[in-house]
């Protein structure tokens, strides 16, 4: 999704071992393209003397799980997305590369509780090591057969000699109250609400709303509110097709705060969204052309301000008062017309997309226009076997 274009082979190997209620999963990728990805925390391509083969491995999934009727326990790493399908979740998404975490899940027909805890990459401040930690929890309730609601919170703790305080790891408390009314070692907390409503047979509405801070311009801090939200509708279309339409927005200062070590990032990459100060409108239609092949045309408008998720927070009240709630500086607009193709033939799996981007105010330069073709294709030849270990 970022970096230079290239064509390279990759290898993926996966081992699943299931013994009663225990599951062990390990999937390794030998993926040279990650060395060109600016979001990759490992060895980049700029260190050309380092072997590409040795420094392009990663584990998207590697975990031990104990699964019972109502309780799932988890240790390891896997890619997660807490949000509507087709858009990165606000609290948690696959924008950041997976890292080890400890988690559990309670599952009942009407109630579901999820929680994860992990350590983020340490940072440096004037020679001092800043320890950083991340905690999430989510309580979902099935109100009716058509309506589901979920409350969630995430928090980033950071500080020199900071430990992962136990009061921030309790999934049955409100982190915002532990933050505001606990001890002086506060963290940055983001809370939100998920809604899913099946309005009728052809329309399902989903929404996700996240709020880091609601503030008035007249307050002492004088900064704009920090928020993000997604609204989405999807359902069947005609006899065999389906549609999806969404609008999502993240405010200019979303996911960052006064203490830069408490930003919702890991190694400069967003834990949920990887971009702020933007909005996106997307409409797409999924068309099955055979039982094994799917074609999906897409139209998107993306508007991006000059605010970055990893920029320093405005230091003075005057600077914060001058910061708009949305769209800092010159707004870059990207009009995208694209088509995705996916399918399987025997052991061969194909995923491809091609799009034309018309960009106005390109590079946030007023009046600058650019047109780009963006394409991607992934061919995977998969072979596997299974059996019983004695």
Short mmCIF file of C-alpha atoms in Angstrom, two decimals:
data_model
loop_
_atom_site.label_atom_id
_atom_site.label_comp_id
_atom_site.label_asym_id
_atom_site.label_seq_id
_atom_site.Cartn_x
_atom_site.Cartn_y
_atom_site.Cartn_z
CA UNK A 1 0.00 0.00 0.00
CA UNK A 2 3.01 2.33 0.26
CA UNK A 3 6.53 2.57 -1.09
CA UNK A 4 7.90 1.83 -4.56
CA UNK A 5 6.26 -0.55 -7.02
CA UNK A 6 7.99 -3.85 -7.72
CA UNK A 7 7.39 -7.50 -8.63
CA UNK A 8 8.70 -10.12 -6.23
CA UNK A 9 7.95 -13.66 -5.20
CA UNK A 10 6.90 -14.58 -1.68
CA UNK A 11 6.52 -17.72 0.40
CA UNK A 12 3.99 -18.50 3.12
CA UNK A 13 3.98 -21.56 5.36
CA UNK A 14 1.32 -22.32 7.96
CA UNK A 15 1.12 -24.99 10.64
CA UNK A 16 -2.04 -25.62 12.70
CA UNK A 17 -2.03 -28.09 15.57
CA UNK A 18 -5.29 -28.82 17.38
CA UNK A 19 -5.42 -31.01 20.51
CA UNK A 20 -8.75 -30.99 22.28
CA UNK A 21 -9.43 -27.41 23.36
CA UNK A 22 -5.92 -26.22 22.50
CA UNK A 23 -4.89 -24.72 19.16
CA UNK A 24 -1.36 -23.76 18.07
CA UNK A 25 -1.04 -21.70 14.91
CA UNK A 26 2.08 -20.37 13.22
CA UNK A 27 2.16 -18.75 9.78
CA UNK A 28 5.42 -17.36 8.44
CA UNK A 29 5.87 -15.09 5.41
CA UNK A 30 9.06 -14.64 3.44
CA UNK A 31 7.96 -11.36 1.88
CA UNK A 32 10.66 -9.17 0.25
CA UNK A 33 8.17 -6.34 -0.46
CA UNK A 34 8.08 -5.34 3.24
CA UNK A 35 11.61 -3.91 2.98
CA UNK A 36 10.14 -1.28 0.65
CA UNK A 37 7.21 -0.53 2.95
CA UNK A 38 7.90 2.67 4.95
CA UNK A 39 5.64 1.31 7.72
CA UNK A 40 7.73 -1.84 8.20
CA UNK A 41 9.59 -1.66 11.56
CA UNK A 42 12.33 -4.07 10.46
CA UNK A 43 15.39 -3.63 8.24
CA UNK A 44 14.57 -1.34 5.24
CA UNK A 45 15.79 -1.60 1.66
CA UNK A 46 18.10 1.38 2.23
CA UNK A 47 20.53 -0.99 4.00
CA UNK A 48 21.45 -2.71 0.78
CA UNK A 49 24.38 -4.65 2.25
CA UNK A 50 21.98 -6.68 4.42
CA UNK A 51 20.61 -9.85 2.86
CA UNK A 52 17.05 -9.47 1.60
CA UNK A 53 16.43 -13.14 2.33
CA UNK A 54 17.43 -12.80 5.98
CA UNK A 55 15.47 -9.62 6.72
CA UNK A 56 12.14 -10.09 4.97
CA UNK A 57 10.47 -12.65 7.24
CA UNK A 58 7.47 -11.97 9.44
CA UNK A 59 4.77 -13.86 11.34
CA UNK A 60 1.26 -12.47 10.68
CA UNK A 61 -0.10 -15.20 12.97
CA UNK A 62 1.73 -17.07 15.72
CA UNK A 63 -0.33 -17.91 18.78
CA UNK A 64 -1.53 -20.42 21.35
CA UNK A 65 -5.26 -20.49 22.05
CA UNK A 66 -7.35 -22.41 24.59
CA UNK A 67 -10.96 -22.49 23.38
CA UNK A 68 -13.87 -23.62 25.53
CA UNK A 69 -17.62 -23.20 25.08
CA UNK A 70 -17.82 -19.66 26.44
CA UNK A 71 -14.17 -18.72 27.07
CA UNK A 72 -11.28 -18.23 24.63
CA UNK A 73 -7.77 -17.54 25.98
CA UNK A 74 -5.05 -16.23 23.66
CA UNK A 75 -1.33 -15.52 23.67
CA UNK A 76 0.69 -14.56 20.63
CA UNK A 77 0.04 -12.37 17.62
CA UNK A 78 -2.51 -12.11 14.85
CA UNK A 79 -3.95 -9.42 12.59
CA UNK A 80 -7.10 -7.83 14.02
CA UNK A 81 -9.58 -5.26 12.74
CA UNK A 82 -12.24 -3.84 15.09
CA UNK A 83 -14.49 -2.01 12.67
CA UNK A 84 -16.85 -2.33 9.72
CA UNK A 85 -15.66 -4.50 6.83
CA UNK A 86 -13.72 -2.67 4.14
CA UNK A 87 -12.29 0.17 6.25
CA UNK A 88 -9.65 0.22 9.02
CA UNK A 89 -11.17 0.08 12.49
CA UNK A 90 -10.81 3.16 14.69
CA UNK A 91 -9.60 1.36 17.85
CA UNK A 92 -7.63 -1.44 16.18
CA UNK A 93 -6.78 -2.42 12.60
CA UNK A 94 -4.26 -4.17 10.38
CA UNK A 95 -2.50 -0.91 9.50
CA UNK A 96 0.17 -1.78 12.09
CA UNK A 97 2.11 -5.04 11.84
CA UNK A 98 0.99 -7.62 14.40
CA UNK A 99 2.82 -7.88 17.74
CA UNK A 100 2.58 -10.29 20.71
CA UNK A 101 -0.40 -9.77 23.00
CA UNK A 102 -2.31 -11.49 25.77
CA UNK A 103 -6.07 -11.64 25.43
CA UNK A 104 -9.30 -13.40 26.25
CA UNK A 105 -12.86 -13.49 24.98
CA UNK A 106 -16.15 -14.39 26.67
CA UNK A 107 -18.83 -15.53 24.22
CA UNK A 108 -22.52 -15.89 24.94
CA UNK A 109 -25.50 -15.55 22.62
CA UNK A 110 -26.33 -12.00 23.71
CA UNK A 111 -23.08 -10.77 25.32
CA UNK A 112 -19.47 -10.81 24.15
CA UNK A 113 -16.47 -9.39 26.01
CA UNK A 114 -13.04 -9.06 24.36
CA UNK A 115 -9.79 -7.76 25.80
CA UNK A 116 -6.12 -7.61 24.73
CA UNK A 117 -2.96 -6.24 26.33
CA UNK A 118 0.39 -5.71 24.62
CA UNK A 119 3.66 -3.82 24.87
CA UNK A 120 4.43 -1.25 22.18
CA UNK A 121 7.90 -0.42 20.92
CA UNK A 122 9.92 1.61 23.40
CA UNK A 123 10.76 5.21 22.49
CA UNK A 124 13.69 7.45 23.33
CA UNK A 125 13.56 10.87 25.01
CA UNK A 126 16.88 12.65 25.58
CA UNK A 127 18.63 9.34 26.17
CA UNK A 128 15.92 7.97 28.47
CA UNK A 129 13.94 4.87 27.50
CA UNK A 130 10.17 5.47 27.38
CA UNK A 131 8.15 2.29 27.93
CA UNK A 132 4.80 2.13 26.10
CA UNK A 133 1.81 -0.19 26.58
CA UNK A 134 -1.52 -0.73 24.82
CA UNK A 135 -4.76 -2.12 26.26
CA UNK A 136 -8.15 -2.68 24.59
CA UNK A 137 -11.50 -4.03 25.69
CA UNK A 138 -14.89 -4.28 24.00
CA UNK A 139 -18.31 -5.24 25.37
CA UNK A 140 -20.86 -6.26 22.73
CA UNK A 141 -24.58 -6.77 23.37
CA UNK A 142 -27.08 -8.33 20.98
CA UNK A 143 -30.13 -6.22 21.79
CA UNK A 144 -32.44 -7.91 19.28
CA UNK A 145 -31.98 -10.28 16.35
CA UNK A 146 -31.45 -7.19 14.15
CA UNK A 147 -29.68 -4.74 16.50
CA UNK A 148 -26.25 -5.10 18.11
CA UNK A 149 -24.34 -2.52 20.15
CA UNK A 150 -20.78 -2.51 21.49
CA UNK A 151 -18.84 -0.19 23.78
CA UNK A 152 -15.05 -0.18 23.53
CA UNK A 153 -12.02 1.60 24.97
CA UNK A 154 -8.31 1.62 24.14
CA UNK A 155 -5.49 3.27 26.02
CA UNK A 156 -1.79 3.99 25.51
CA UNK A 157 0.40 4.29 28.60
CA UNK A 158 3.90 5.75 28.33
CA UNK A 159 6.64 7.01 30.58
CA UNK A 160 10.17 6.58 31.82
CA UNK A 161 10.33 3.51 34.12
CA UNK A 162 6.59 3.12 33.51
CA UNK A 163 4.99 -0.23 34.29
CA UNK A 164 1.77 -1.67 32.87
CA UNK A 165 -0.46 -0.52 35.74
CA UNK A 166 -2.94 -3.19 36.83
CA UNK A 167 -5.85 -0.73 36.98
CA UNK A 168 -5.47 -0.17 33.24
CA UNK A 169 -5.67 -3.92 32.54
CA UNK A 170 -9.05 -4.58 34.15
CA UNK A 171 -11.54 -5.29 31.33
CA UNK A 172 -14.54 -4.69 33.63
CA UNK A 173 -13.73 -1.08 34.51
CA UNK A 174 -13.97 2.14 32.51
CA UNK A 175 -10.47 3.22 31.58
CA UNK A 176 -11.51 6.85 31.33
CA UNK A 177 -12.45 6.82 35.02
CA UNK A 178 -9.23 5.09 36.03
CA UNK A 179 -7.46 7.75 33.98
CA UNK A 180 -9.23 10.80 35.38
CA UNK A 181 -9.70 9.77 39.00
CA UNK A 182 -6.78 7.44 39.64
CA UNK A 183 -3.19 8.34 40.42
CA UNK A 184 -1.11 10.96 38.63
CA UNK A 185 0.30 8.56 36.01
CA UNK A 186 -2.40 9.11 33.41
CA UNK A 187 -2.66 7.55 29.98
CA UNK A 188 -4.34 8.53 26.72
CA UNK A 189 -7.77 6.88 26.41
CA UNK A 190 -9.97 6.57 23.31
CA UNK A 191 -13.55 5.34 23.73
CA UNK A 192 -16.27 4.52 21.26
CA UNK A 193 -19.49 2.85 20.20
CA UNK A 194 -20.25 0.30 17.46
CA UNK A 195 -23.76 -0.11 16.05
CA UNK A 196 -25.09 -2.74 13.64
CA UNK A 197 -28.76 -2.68 12.56
CA UNK A 198 -30.40 -4.85 9.94
CA UNK A 199 -33.02 -2.35 8.78
CA UNK A 200 -34.59 -4.83 6.36
CA UNK A 201 -33.57 -7.71 4.12
CA UNK A 202 -31.67 -5.45 1.71
CA UNK A 203 -30.15 -2.84 4.03
CA UNK A 204 -27.79 -3.38 6.96
CA UNK A 205 -26.44 -0.22 8.60
CA UNK A 206 -23.22 -0.17 10.61
CA UNK A 207 -21.57 2.67 12.46
CA UNK A 208 -18.42 3.15 14.50
CA UNK A 209 -17.79 6.27 16.56
CA UNK A 210 -14.61 7.05 18.50
CA UNK A 211 -13.95 10.03 20.79
CA UNK A 212 -10.59 10.89 22.30
CA UNK A 213 -11.57 14.28 23.65
CA UNK A 214 -14.56 16.59 23.39
CA UNK A 215 -13.43 20.17 23.94
CA UNK A 216 -14.74 23.68 23.48
CA UNK A 217 -12.72 26.38 21.81
CA UNK A 218 -13.30 28.54 24.87
CA UNK A 219 -11.70 25.97 27.19
CA UNK A 220 -8.31 26.48 28.76
CA UNK A 221 -6.61 24.14 26.28
CA UNK A 222 -8.43 25.67 23.30
CA UNK A 223 -7.99 22.66 21.04
CA UNK A 224 -10.58 21.16 18.68
CA UNK A 225 -12.31 17.88 19.52
CA UNK A 226 -10.50 14.69 18.54
CA UNK A 227 -12.81 12.09 17.01
CA UNK A 228 -13.35 9.63 14.17
CA UNK A 229 -16.39 7.84 12.80
CA UNK A 230 -17.58 5.51 10.03
CA UNK A 231 -21.09 5.03 8.65
CA UNK A 232 -21.71 2.12 6.28
CA UNK A 233 -24.61 0.45 4.46
CA UNK A 234 -24.52 -2.88 2.62
CA UNK A 235 -26.81 -5.59 1.38
CA UNK A 236 -27.91 -7.73 -1.58
CA UNK A 237 -28.50 -6.16 -5.00
CA UNK A 238 -30.58 -7.83 -7.71
CA UNK A 239 -30.38 -11.64 -7.69
CA UNK A 240 -26.72 -12.33 -7.02
CA UNK A 241 -24.89 -9.01 -6.58
CA UNK A 242 -24.27 -6.95 -3.43
CA UNK A 243 -23.42 -3.34 -2.67
CA UNK A 244 -21.49 -1.40 -0.05
CA UNK A 245 -21.44 2.35 0.60
CA UNK A 246 -19.50 4.08 3.36
CA UNK A 247 -18.43 7.46 4.65
CA UNK A 248 -15.63 7.79 7.19
CA UNK A 249 -13.87 10.77 8.78
CA UNK A 250 -11.05 11.42 11.22
CA UNK A 251 -10.56 14.89 12.69
CA UNK A 252 -7.41 16.93 12.23
CA UNK A 253 -5.84 16.03 15.61
CA UNK A 254 -7.29 12.53 15.99
CA UNK A 255 -5.10 9.82 17.57
CA UNK A 256 -2.47 12.21 18.96
CA UNK A 257 -2.18 14.17 22.18
CA UNK A 258 -0.03 16.57 24.22
CA UNK A 259 2.39 13.79 25.17
CA UNK A 260 3.72 12.42 21.83
CA UNK A 261 4.59 9.07 23.45
CA UNK A 262 0.87 8.55 24.14
CA UNK A 263 -0.17 8.88 20.49
CA UNK A 264 -2.15 5.91 19.16
CA UNK A 265 0.81 4.72 17.11
CA UNK A 266 3.47 2.02 17.27
CA UNK A 267 6.77 2.86 15.61
CA UNK A 268 4.98 5.78 13.91
CA UNK A 269 2.20 3.59 12.44
CA UNK A 270 -1.41 3.92 13.58
CA UNK A 271 -2.75 1.25 15.93
CA UNK A 272 -6.18 1.79 14.39
CA UNK A 273 -6.28 4.32 11.57
CA UNK A 274 -2.97 5.18 9.98
CA UNK A 275 -4.16 8.60 8.76
CA UNK A 276 -6.08 11.48 10.30
CA UNK A 277 -7.35 14.85 9.05
CA UNK A 278 -9.25 13.16 6.22
CA UNK A 279 -12.56 11.77 5.04
CA UNK A 280 -13.50 9.14 2.49
CA UNK A 281 -16.64 8.28 0.51
CA UNK A 282 -16.74 4.88 -1.21
CA UNK A 283 -19.37 3.02 -3.24
CA UNK A 284 -18.76 -0.47 -4.59
CA UNK A 285 -20.70 -3.35 -6.13
CA UNK A 286 -19.66 -7.01 -5.91
CA UNK A 287 -20.53 -9.04 -9.02
CA UNK A 288 -19.97 -12.81 -9.10
CA UNK A 289 -19.08 -13.84 -12.65
CA UNK A 290 -18.71 -17.56 -11.85
CA UNK A 291 -19.09 -19.52 -8.61
CA UNK A 292 -15.34 -18.98 -7.97
CA UNK A 293 -14.71 -15.47 -9.31
CA UNK A 294 -15.79 -12.04 -8.06
CA UNK A 295 -15.48 -8.64 -9.79
CA UNK A 296 -15.92 -5.49 -7.68
CA UNK A 297 -16.05 -2.02 -9.31
CA UNK A 298 -15.38 0.89 -6.93
CA UNK A 299 -15.72 4.68 -6.86
CA UNK A 300 -14.00 6.65 -4.08
CA UNK A 301 -13.37 10.26 -3.13
CA UNK A 302 -10.62 10.77 -0.54
CA UNK A 303 -9.92 14.20 0.92
CA UNK A 304 -6.71 14.56 2.92
CA UNK A 305 -5.57 17.59 4.91
CA UNK A 306 -1.99 18.30 5.93
CA UNK A 307 -2.38 16.92 9.47
CA UNK A 308 -0.39 13.74 10.12
CA UNK A 309 -1.05 11.12 12.78
CA UNK A 310 2.57 11.37 13.96
CA UNK A 311 2.95 15.18 13.91
CA UNK A 312 3.68 17.00 17.20
CA UNK A 313 0.57 18.29 18.95
CA UNK A 314 0.14 22.11 18.69
CA UNK A 315 2.18 23.40 21.62
CA UNK A 316 0.40 26.69 22.42
CA UNK A 317 -3.23 27.65 22.93
CA UNK A 318 -2.96 30.10 20.03
CA UNK A 319 -1.75 27.35 17.71
CA UNK A 320 -4.58 25.05 18.80
CA UNK A 321 -7.18 27.80 18.31
CA UNK A 322 -5.81 28.25 14.77
CA UNK A 323 -6.17 24.51 14.04
CA UNK A 324 -9.43 23.61 12.27
CA UNK A 325 -11.38 20.58 13.44
CA UNK A 326 -10.95 19.08 9.96
CA UNK A 327 -8.59 19.76 7.06
CA UNK A 328 -5.40 21.56 8.02
CA UNK A 329 -3.84 23.56 5.19
CA UNK A 330 -4.39 22.71 1.53
CA UNK A 331 -6.70 19.73 1.00
CA UNK A 332 -5.57 17.07 -1.47
CA UNK A 333 -8.48 15.33 -3.25
CA UNK A 334 -8.15 11.91 -4.85
CA UNK A 335 -10.89 10.67 -7.18
CA UNK A 336 -10.52 6.93 -7.64
CA UNK A 337 -12.20 4.61 -10.17
CA UNK A 338 -11.09 1.03 -9.73
CA UNK A 339 -11.98 -2.62 -10.14
CA UNK A 340 -10.95 -5.60 -8.01
CA UNK A 341 -10.88 -9.21 -9.16
CA UNK A 342 -10.53 -12.24 -6.90
CA UNK A 343 -10.97 -15.94 -7.47
CA UNK A 344 -9.69 -19.48 -7.07
CA UNK A 345 -8.92 -22.14 -9.66
CA UNK A 346 -7.69 -25.37 -8.10
CA UNK A 347 -4.59 -24.55 -5.99
CA UNK A 348 -4.20 -21.08 -7.58
CA UNK A 349 -5.66 -18.02 -5.84
CA UNK A 350 -5.74 -14.63 -7.56
CA UNK A 351 -6.25 -11.19 -6.00
CA UNK A 352 -5.87 -8.15 -8.25
CA UNK A 353 -6.93 -4.53 -8.46
CA UNK A 354 -6.46 -1.71 -10.94
CA UNK A 355 -7.43 1.90 -10.41
CA UNK A 356 -7.15 5.33 -11.97
CA UNK A 357 -6.48 8.20 -9.54
CA UNK A 358 -7.20 11.81 -10.47
CA UNK A 359 -5.54 13.99 -7.81
CA UNK A 360 -6.15 17.72 -7.35
CA UNK A 361 -3.92 19.84 -5.13
CA UNK A 362 -1.46 16.95 -5.38
CA UNK A 363 1.19 17.05 -2.68
CA UNK A 364 -0.97 19.71 -0.96
CA UNK A 365 0.12 22.24 -3.58
CA UNK A 366 -2.79 24.42 -4.67
CA UNK A 367 -3.60 23.98 -8.37
CA UNK A 368 -1.26 21.02 -8.83
CA UNK A 369 -2.96 18.11 -10.66
CA UNK A 370 -1.75 14.55 -11.12
CA UNK A 371 -3.15 11.40 -12.73
CA UNK A 372 -1.89 7.97 -11.68
CA UNK A 373 -2.53 4.34 -12.53
CA UNK A 374 -2.35 2.11 -9.46
CA UNK A 375 -2.31 -1.66 -9.85
CA UNK A 376 -1.61 -4.69 -7.73
CA UNK A 377 -1.77 -8.44 -8.36
CA UNK A 378 -1.06 -11.35 -6.02
CA UNK A 379 -0.86 -14.94 -7.30
CA UNK A 380 -0.71 -17.68 -4.69
CA UNK A 381 -0.13 -21.36 -5.40
CA UNK A 382 -1.21 -23.22 -2.27
CA UNK A 383 -0.51 -26.83 -1.34
CA UNK A 384 -1.29 -28.44 2.00
CA UNK A 385 -1.90 -31.66 3.89
CA UNK A 386 -3.32 -32.71 7.23
CA UNK A 387 -3.27 -35.74 9.47
CA UNK A 388 -3.26 -37.08 13.01
CA UNK A 389 -0.23 -36.92 15.33
CA UNK A 390 0.11 -39.87 17.69
#
